[in-house]
Short mmCIF file of C-alpha atoms and ligand atoms in Angstrom, two decimals:
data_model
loop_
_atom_site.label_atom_id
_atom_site.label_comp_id
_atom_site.label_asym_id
_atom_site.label_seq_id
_atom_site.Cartn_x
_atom_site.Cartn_y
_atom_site.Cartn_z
CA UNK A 29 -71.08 54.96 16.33
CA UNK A 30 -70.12 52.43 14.02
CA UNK A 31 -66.46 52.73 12.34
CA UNK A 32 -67.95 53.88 9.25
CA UNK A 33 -68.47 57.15 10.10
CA UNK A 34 -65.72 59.21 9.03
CA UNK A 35 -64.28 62.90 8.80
CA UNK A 36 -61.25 61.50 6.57
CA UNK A 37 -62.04 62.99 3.08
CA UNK A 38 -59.11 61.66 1.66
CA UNK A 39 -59.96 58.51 2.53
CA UNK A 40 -63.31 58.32 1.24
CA UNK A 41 -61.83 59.72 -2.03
CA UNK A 42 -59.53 56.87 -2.09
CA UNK A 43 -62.89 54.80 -1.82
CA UNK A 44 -65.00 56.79 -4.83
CA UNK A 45 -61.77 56.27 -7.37
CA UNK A 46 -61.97 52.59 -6.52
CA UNK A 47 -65.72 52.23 -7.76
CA UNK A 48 -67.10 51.72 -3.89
CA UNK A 49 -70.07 53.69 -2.49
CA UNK A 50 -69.30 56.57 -0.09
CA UNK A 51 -72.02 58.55 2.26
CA UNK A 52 -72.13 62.18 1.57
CA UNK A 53 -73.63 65.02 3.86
CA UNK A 54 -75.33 68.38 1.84
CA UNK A 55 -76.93 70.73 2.87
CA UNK A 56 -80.56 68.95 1.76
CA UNK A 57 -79.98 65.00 3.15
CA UNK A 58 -76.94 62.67 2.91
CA UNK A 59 -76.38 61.49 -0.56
CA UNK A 60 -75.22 57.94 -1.41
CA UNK A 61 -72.51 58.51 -3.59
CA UNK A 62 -70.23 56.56 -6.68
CA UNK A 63 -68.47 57.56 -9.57
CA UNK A 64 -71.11 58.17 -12.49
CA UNK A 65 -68.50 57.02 -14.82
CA UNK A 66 -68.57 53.84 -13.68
CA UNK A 67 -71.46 51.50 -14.02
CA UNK A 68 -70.32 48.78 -11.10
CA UNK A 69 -70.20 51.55 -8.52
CA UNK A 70 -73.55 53.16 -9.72
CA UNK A 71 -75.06 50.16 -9.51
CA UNK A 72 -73.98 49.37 -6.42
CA UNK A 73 -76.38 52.47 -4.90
CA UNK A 74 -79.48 50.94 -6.96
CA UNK A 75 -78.57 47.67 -4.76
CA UNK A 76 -77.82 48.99 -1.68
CA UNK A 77 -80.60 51.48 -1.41
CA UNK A 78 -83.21 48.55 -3.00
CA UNK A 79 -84.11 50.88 -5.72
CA UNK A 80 -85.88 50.33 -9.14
CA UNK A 81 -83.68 50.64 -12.24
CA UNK A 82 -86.68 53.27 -13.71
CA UNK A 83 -85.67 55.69 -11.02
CA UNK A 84 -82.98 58.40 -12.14
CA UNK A 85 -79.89 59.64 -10.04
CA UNK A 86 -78.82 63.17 -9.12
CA UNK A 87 -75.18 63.92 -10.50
CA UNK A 88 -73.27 66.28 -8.23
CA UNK A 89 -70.85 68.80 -9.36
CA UNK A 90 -67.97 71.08 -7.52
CA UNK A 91 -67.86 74.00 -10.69
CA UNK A 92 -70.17 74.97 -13.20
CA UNK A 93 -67.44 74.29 -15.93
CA UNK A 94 -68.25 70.41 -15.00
CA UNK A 95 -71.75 71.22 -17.11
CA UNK A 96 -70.28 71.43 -20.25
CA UNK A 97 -69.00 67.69 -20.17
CA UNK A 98 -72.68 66.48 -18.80
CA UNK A 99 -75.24 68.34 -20.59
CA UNK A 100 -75.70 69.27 -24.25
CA UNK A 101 -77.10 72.13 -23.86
CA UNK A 102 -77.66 74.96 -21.04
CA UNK A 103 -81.31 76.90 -21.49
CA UNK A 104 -81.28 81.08 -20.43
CA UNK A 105 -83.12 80.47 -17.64
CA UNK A 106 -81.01 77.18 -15.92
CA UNK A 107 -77.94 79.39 -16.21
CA UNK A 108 -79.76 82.10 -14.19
CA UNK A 109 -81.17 79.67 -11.88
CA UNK A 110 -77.51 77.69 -11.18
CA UNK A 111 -76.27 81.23 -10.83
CA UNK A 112 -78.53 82.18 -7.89
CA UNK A 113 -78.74 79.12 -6.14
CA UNK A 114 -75.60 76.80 -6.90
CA UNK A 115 -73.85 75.38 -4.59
CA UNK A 116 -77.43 75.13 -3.22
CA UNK A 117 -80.70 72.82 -2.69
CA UNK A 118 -81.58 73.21 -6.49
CA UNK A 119 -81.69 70.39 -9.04
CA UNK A 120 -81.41 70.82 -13.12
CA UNK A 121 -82.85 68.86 -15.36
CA UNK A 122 -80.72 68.62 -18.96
CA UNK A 123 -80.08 67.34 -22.08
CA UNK A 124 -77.24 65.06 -21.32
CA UNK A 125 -74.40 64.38 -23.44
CA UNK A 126 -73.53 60.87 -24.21
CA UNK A 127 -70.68 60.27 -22.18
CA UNK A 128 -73.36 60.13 -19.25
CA UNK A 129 -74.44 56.40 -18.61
CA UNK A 130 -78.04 55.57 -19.23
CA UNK A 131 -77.78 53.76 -15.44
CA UNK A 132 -77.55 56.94 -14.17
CA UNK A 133 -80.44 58.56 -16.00
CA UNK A 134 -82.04 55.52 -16.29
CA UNK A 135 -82.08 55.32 -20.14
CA UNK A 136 -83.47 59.07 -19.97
CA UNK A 137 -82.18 61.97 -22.61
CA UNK A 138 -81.93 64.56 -19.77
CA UNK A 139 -79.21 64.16 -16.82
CA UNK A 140 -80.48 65.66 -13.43
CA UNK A 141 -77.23 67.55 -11.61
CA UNK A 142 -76.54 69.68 -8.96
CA UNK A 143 -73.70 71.64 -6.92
CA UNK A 144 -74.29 70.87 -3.21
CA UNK A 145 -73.78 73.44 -0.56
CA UNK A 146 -71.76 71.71 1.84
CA UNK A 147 -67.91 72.64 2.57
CA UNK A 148 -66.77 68.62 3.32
CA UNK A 149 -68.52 67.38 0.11
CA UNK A 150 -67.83 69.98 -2.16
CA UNK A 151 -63.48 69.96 -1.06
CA UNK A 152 -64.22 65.68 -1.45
CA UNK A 153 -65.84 66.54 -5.06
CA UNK A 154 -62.64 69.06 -5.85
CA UNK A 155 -60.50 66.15 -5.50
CA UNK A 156 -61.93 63.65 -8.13
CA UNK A 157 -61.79 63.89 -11.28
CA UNK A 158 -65.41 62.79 -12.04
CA UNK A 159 -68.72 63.85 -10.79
CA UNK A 160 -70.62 61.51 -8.27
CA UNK A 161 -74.44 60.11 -8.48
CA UNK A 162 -76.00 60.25 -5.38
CA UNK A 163 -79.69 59.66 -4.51
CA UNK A 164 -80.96 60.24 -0.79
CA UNK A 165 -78.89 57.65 1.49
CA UNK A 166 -81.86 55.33 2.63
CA UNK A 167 -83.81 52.53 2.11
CA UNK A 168 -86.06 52.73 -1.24
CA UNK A 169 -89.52 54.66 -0.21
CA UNK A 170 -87.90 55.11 3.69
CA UNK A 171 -87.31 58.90 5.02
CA UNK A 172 -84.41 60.25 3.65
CA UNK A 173 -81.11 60.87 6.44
CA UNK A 174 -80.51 63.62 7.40
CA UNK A 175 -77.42 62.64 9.91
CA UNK A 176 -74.25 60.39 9.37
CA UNK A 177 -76.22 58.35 12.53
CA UNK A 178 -79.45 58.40 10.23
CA UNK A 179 -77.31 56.78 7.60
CA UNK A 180 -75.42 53.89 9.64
CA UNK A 181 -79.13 52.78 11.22
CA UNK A 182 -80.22 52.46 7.99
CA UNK A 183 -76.84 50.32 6.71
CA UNK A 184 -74.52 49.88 9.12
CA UNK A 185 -71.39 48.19 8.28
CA UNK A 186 -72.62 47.40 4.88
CA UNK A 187 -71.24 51.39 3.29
CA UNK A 188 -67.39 51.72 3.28
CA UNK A 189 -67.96 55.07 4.59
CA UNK A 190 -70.03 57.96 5.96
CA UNK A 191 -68.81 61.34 5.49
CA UNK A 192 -69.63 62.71 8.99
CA UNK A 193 -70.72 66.18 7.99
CA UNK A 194 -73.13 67.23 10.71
CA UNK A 195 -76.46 67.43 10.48
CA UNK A 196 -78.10 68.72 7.27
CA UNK A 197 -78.54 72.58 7.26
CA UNK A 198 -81.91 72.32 4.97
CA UNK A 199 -83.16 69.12 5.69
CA UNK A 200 -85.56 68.19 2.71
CA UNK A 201 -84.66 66.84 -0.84
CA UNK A 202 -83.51 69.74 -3.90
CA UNK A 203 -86.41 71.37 -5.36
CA UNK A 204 -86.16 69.75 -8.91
CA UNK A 205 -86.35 72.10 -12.12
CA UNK A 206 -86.32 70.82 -15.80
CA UNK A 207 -87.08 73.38 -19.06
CA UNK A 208 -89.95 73.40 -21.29
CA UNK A 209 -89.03 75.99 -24.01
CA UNK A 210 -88.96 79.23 -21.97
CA UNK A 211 -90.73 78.33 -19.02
CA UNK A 212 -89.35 76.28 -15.96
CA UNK A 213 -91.21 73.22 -14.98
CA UNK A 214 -91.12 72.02 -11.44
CA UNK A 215 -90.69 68.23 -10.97
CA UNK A 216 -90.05 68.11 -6.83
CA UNK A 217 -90.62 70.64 -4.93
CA UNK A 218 -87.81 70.67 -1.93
CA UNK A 219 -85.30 72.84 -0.73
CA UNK A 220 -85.79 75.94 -2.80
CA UNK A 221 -89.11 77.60 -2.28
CA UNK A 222 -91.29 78.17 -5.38
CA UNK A 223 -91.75 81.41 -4.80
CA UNK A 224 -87.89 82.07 -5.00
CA UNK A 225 -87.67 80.05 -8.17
CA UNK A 226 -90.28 82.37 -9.44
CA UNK A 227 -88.55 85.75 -8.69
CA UNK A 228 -85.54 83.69 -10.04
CA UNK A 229 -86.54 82.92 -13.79
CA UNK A 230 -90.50 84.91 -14.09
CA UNK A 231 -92.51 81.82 -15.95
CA UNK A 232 -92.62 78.33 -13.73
CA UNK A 233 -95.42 75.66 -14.09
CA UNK A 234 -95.63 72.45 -12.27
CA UNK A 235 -95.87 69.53 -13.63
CA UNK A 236 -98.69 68.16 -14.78
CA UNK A 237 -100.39 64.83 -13.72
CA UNK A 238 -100.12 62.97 -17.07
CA UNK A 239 -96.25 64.40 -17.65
CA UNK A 240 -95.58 63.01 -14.17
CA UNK A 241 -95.62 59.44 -14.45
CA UNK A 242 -93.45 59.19 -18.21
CA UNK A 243 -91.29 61.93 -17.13
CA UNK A 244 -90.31 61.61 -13.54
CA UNK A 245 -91.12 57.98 -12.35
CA UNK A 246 -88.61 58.82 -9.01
CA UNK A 247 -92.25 61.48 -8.20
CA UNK A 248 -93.87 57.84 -6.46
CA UNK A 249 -96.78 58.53 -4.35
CA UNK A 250 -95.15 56.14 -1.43
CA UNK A 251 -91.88 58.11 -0.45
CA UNK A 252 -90.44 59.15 2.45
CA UNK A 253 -92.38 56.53 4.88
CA UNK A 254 -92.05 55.58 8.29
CA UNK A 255 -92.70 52.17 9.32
CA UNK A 256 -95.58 52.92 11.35
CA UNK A 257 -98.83 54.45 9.72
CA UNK A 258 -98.58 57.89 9.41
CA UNK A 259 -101.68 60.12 8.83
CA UNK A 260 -101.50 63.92 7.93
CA UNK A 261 -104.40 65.63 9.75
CA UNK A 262 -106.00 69.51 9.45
CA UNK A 263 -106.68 68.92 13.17
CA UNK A 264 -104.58 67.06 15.06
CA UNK A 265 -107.07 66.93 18.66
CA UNK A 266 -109.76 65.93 16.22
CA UNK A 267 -108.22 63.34 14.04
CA UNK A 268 -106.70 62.27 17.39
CA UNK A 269 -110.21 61.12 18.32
CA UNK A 270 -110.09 58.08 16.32
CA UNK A 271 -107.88 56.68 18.10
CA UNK A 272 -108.81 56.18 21.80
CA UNK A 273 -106.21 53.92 24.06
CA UNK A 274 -103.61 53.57 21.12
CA UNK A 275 -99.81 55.10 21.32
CA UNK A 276 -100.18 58.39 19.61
CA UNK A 277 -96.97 60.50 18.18
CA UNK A 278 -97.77 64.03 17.07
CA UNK A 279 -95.72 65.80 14.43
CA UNK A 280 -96.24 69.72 14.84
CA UNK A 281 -95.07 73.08 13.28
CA UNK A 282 -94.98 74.24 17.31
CA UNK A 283 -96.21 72.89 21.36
CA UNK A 284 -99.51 72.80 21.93
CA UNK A 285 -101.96 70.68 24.02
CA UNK A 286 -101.72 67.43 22.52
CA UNK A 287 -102.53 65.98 25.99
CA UNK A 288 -103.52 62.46 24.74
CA UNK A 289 -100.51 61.72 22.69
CA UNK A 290 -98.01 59.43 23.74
CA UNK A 291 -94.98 60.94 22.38
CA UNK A 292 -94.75 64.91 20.64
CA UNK A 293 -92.14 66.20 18.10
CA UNK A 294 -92.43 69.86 17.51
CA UNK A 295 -90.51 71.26 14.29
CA UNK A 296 -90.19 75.04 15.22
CA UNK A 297 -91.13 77.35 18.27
CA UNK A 298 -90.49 80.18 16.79
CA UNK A 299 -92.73 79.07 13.63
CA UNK A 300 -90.06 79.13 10.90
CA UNK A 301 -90.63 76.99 8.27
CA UNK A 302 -87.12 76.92 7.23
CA UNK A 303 -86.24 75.89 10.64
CA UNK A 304 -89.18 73.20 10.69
CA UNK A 305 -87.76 71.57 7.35
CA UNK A 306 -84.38 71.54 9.15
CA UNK A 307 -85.86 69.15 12.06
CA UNK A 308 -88.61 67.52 9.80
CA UNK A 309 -86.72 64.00 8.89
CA UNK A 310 -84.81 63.80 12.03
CA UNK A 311 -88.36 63.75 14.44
CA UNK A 312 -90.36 61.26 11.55
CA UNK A 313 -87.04 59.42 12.61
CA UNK A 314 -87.89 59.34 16.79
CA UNK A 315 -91.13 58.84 16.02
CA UNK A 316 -90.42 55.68 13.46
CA UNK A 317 -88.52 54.47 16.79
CA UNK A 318 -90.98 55.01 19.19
CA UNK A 319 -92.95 51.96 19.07
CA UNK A 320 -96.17 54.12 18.26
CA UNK A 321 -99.36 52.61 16.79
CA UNK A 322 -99.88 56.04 14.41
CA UNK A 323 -97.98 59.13 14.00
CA UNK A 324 -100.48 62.21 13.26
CA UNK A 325 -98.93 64.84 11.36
CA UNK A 326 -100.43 68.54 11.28
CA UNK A 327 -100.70 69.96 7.66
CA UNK A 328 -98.09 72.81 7.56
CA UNK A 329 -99.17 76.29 5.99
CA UNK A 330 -99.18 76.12 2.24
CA UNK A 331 -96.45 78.72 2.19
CA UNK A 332 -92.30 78.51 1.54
CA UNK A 333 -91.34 75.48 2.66
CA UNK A 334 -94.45 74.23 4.30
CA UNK A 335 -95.25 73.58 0.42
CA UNK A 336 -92.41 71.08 0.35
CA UNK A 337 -93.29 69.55 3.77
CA UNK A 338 -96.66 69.23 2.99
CA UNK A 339 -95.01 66.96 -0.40
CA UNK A 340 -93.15 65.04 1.74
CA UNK A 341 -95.86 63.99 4.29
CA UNK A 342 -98.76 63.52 1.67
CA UNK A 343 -95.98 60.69 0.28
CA UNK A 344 -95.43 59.45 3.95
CA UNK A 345 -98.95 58.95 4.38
CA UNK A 346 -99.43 56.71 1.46
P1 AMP B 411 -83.32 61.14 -4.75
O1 AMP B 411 -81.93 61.57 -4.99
O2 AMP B 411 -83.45 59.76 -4.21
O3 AMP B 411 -84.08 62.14 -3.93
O4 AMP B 411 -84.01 61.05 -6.15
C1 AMP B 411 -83.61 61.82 -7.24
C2 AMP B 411 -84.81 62.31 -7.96
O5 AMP B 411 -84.42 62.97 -9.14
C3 AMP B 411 -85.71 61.17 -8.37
O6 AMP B 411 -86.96 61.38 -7.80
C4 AMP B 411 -85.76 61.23 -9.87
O7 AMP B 411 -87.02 60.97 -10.42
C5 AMP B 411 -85.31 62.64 -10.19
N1 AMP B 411 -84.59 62.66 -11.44
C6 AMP B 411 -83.30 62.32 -11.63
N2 AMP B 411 -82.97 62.41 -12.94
C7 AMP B 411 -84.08 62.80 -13.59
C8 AMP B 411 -84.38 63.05 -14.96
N3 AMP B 411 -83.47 62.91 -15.94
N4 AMP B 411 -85.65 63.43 -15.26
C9 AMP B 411 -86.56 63.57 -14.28
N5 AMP B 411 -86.34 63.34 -12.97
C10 AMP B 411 -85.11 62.96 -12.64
MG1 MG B 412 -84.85 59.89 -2.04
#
């Protein structure tokens, strides 16, 4: 462990007031957090992470009466939606209000903001007296942490702190929701399942190919990578094949005979997708480590959360 890693919330509140960069955990992945009011700190995370200017940041809140002070305006249906899900895996795209720094929406009109459901971050967030920005704590385009240990491989020494809160109890990104009129449009899909979103608020669309690159330019088809090639397969034995006398790693909803692979990281016995999204960053993590020519990852049903994991290995594959 290095010294970095911390359970003293106080102390990385000290930190956050004086404009340095503090880890967070959530419940989704740890965040990589500075004051949004001030533009040293939140640039600071576009350094540290190696991040592109164009590439918005998630503002997270403690109370819903934060909004009013961050966004200009609060649609019907992102009132319902914060209602059901906040503090939760759920991420609102808004008008923002001008007192909201065009570093942190990266010279956008809307602010993206969310309440994170996670007891350590949300007391740390009670204590300040502004909102932090916090994108996934890694590497630009690497997998997102999803452990304080994830966090201090990635940076070491080089954060203040890491809020030691565990291990994430979700384990992928928010799902990401912005308005369009009445409907709800789905930028990222992540922690909340779009069929919950839909029994939330009735009329959802995705977004669309040609609204993607203008409106979300964070949506980039190389995301969430391991170092070493990943590939996602329909049939694991089959793509497997191709690649006679190399070091295999298998990613897998559950055990099965993988008999020629060098190294196997099953997400869920029981076959719970919830559960696999849990363990989903921290095996692409062993794997990364394993020395392994490929890692072949099996296609997860196009259901609940296997939508979202699906996502996030298409974007590791690339
Ligand atoms: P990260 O926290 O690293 O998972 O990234 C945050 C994501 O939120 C990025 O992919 C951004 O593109 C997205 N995002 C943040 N603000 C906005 C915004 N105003 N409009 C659209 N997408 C946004
Ligand atoms: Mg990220």
């Amino acid at each position: 462990m290095t010294n970095t890693i911390t359970k003293d919330i106080v102390h990385c509140q000290e930190l956050l007031r004086n404009n340095e960069l503090v880890a967070i955990p959530t419940e989704t992945v740890y965040g990589l957090a500075a004051n949004i009011y001030n533009d040293e700190a939140v640039r600071k995370i576009f350094e540290m992470k190696g991040r592109p200017l164009f590439n918005p940041l998630i503002v997270h809140i403690h109370h819903l009466d934060q909004l009013s002070s961050l966004a200009k305006s609060v649609p019907e249906a992102a009132t319902k939606l914060a209602a059901r899900f906040w503090p939760g895996p759920l991420t609102l795209i808004l008008e923002k209000n001008a007192s909201v720094s065009d570093l942190v929406t990266a010279g956008k009109s809307t602010v993206a903001i969310r309440m994170p459901n996670h007891s350590l971050t949300l007391e740390l967030l009670q204590g300040l007296d502004f909102p932090v920005a916090a994108p996934s704590a890694n590497p630009f385009t690497r997998v997102s942490s999803t452990s304080a240990q994830h966090v201090a491989d990635y940076f070491g020494n080089r954060i203040p702190a890491i809020l030691d809160g565990g291990s994430c109890t979700v384990g992928l990104e928010s799902t990401i929701v912005g308005f369009d009129g009445e409907t709800t449009v789905v930028y990222r899909k992540g922690g909340i399942s779009l069929e919950a979103i839909k029994a939330c608020v009735g009329k959802v669309r995705l977004l669309t190919k040609n609204e993607k690159a203008p409106e979300a330019p964070g949506m980039l088809a190389k995301h969430y990578s391991p170092g070493t090639k990943l590939i996602l397969s329909d049939g694991i034995l089959k793509t497997m094949e191709g690649f006679t006398n190399q070091k295999i790693g298998v990613l897998a909803f559950h055990e099965a005979n993988f008999a020629n692979a060098t190294m196997v990281e099953t997400l869920s016995e029981k076959r719970d997708l919830d559960e696999a999204a849990q363990n989903l960053f921290a095996a692409l993590h062993r794997l990364d480590q394993a020395d392994l020519d490929v890692i072949i990852a099996q296609r997860f049903p196009n259901e609940g959360l296997g939508i979202s994991i699906n996502d996030r290995l298409e974007r590791a594959g690339n």
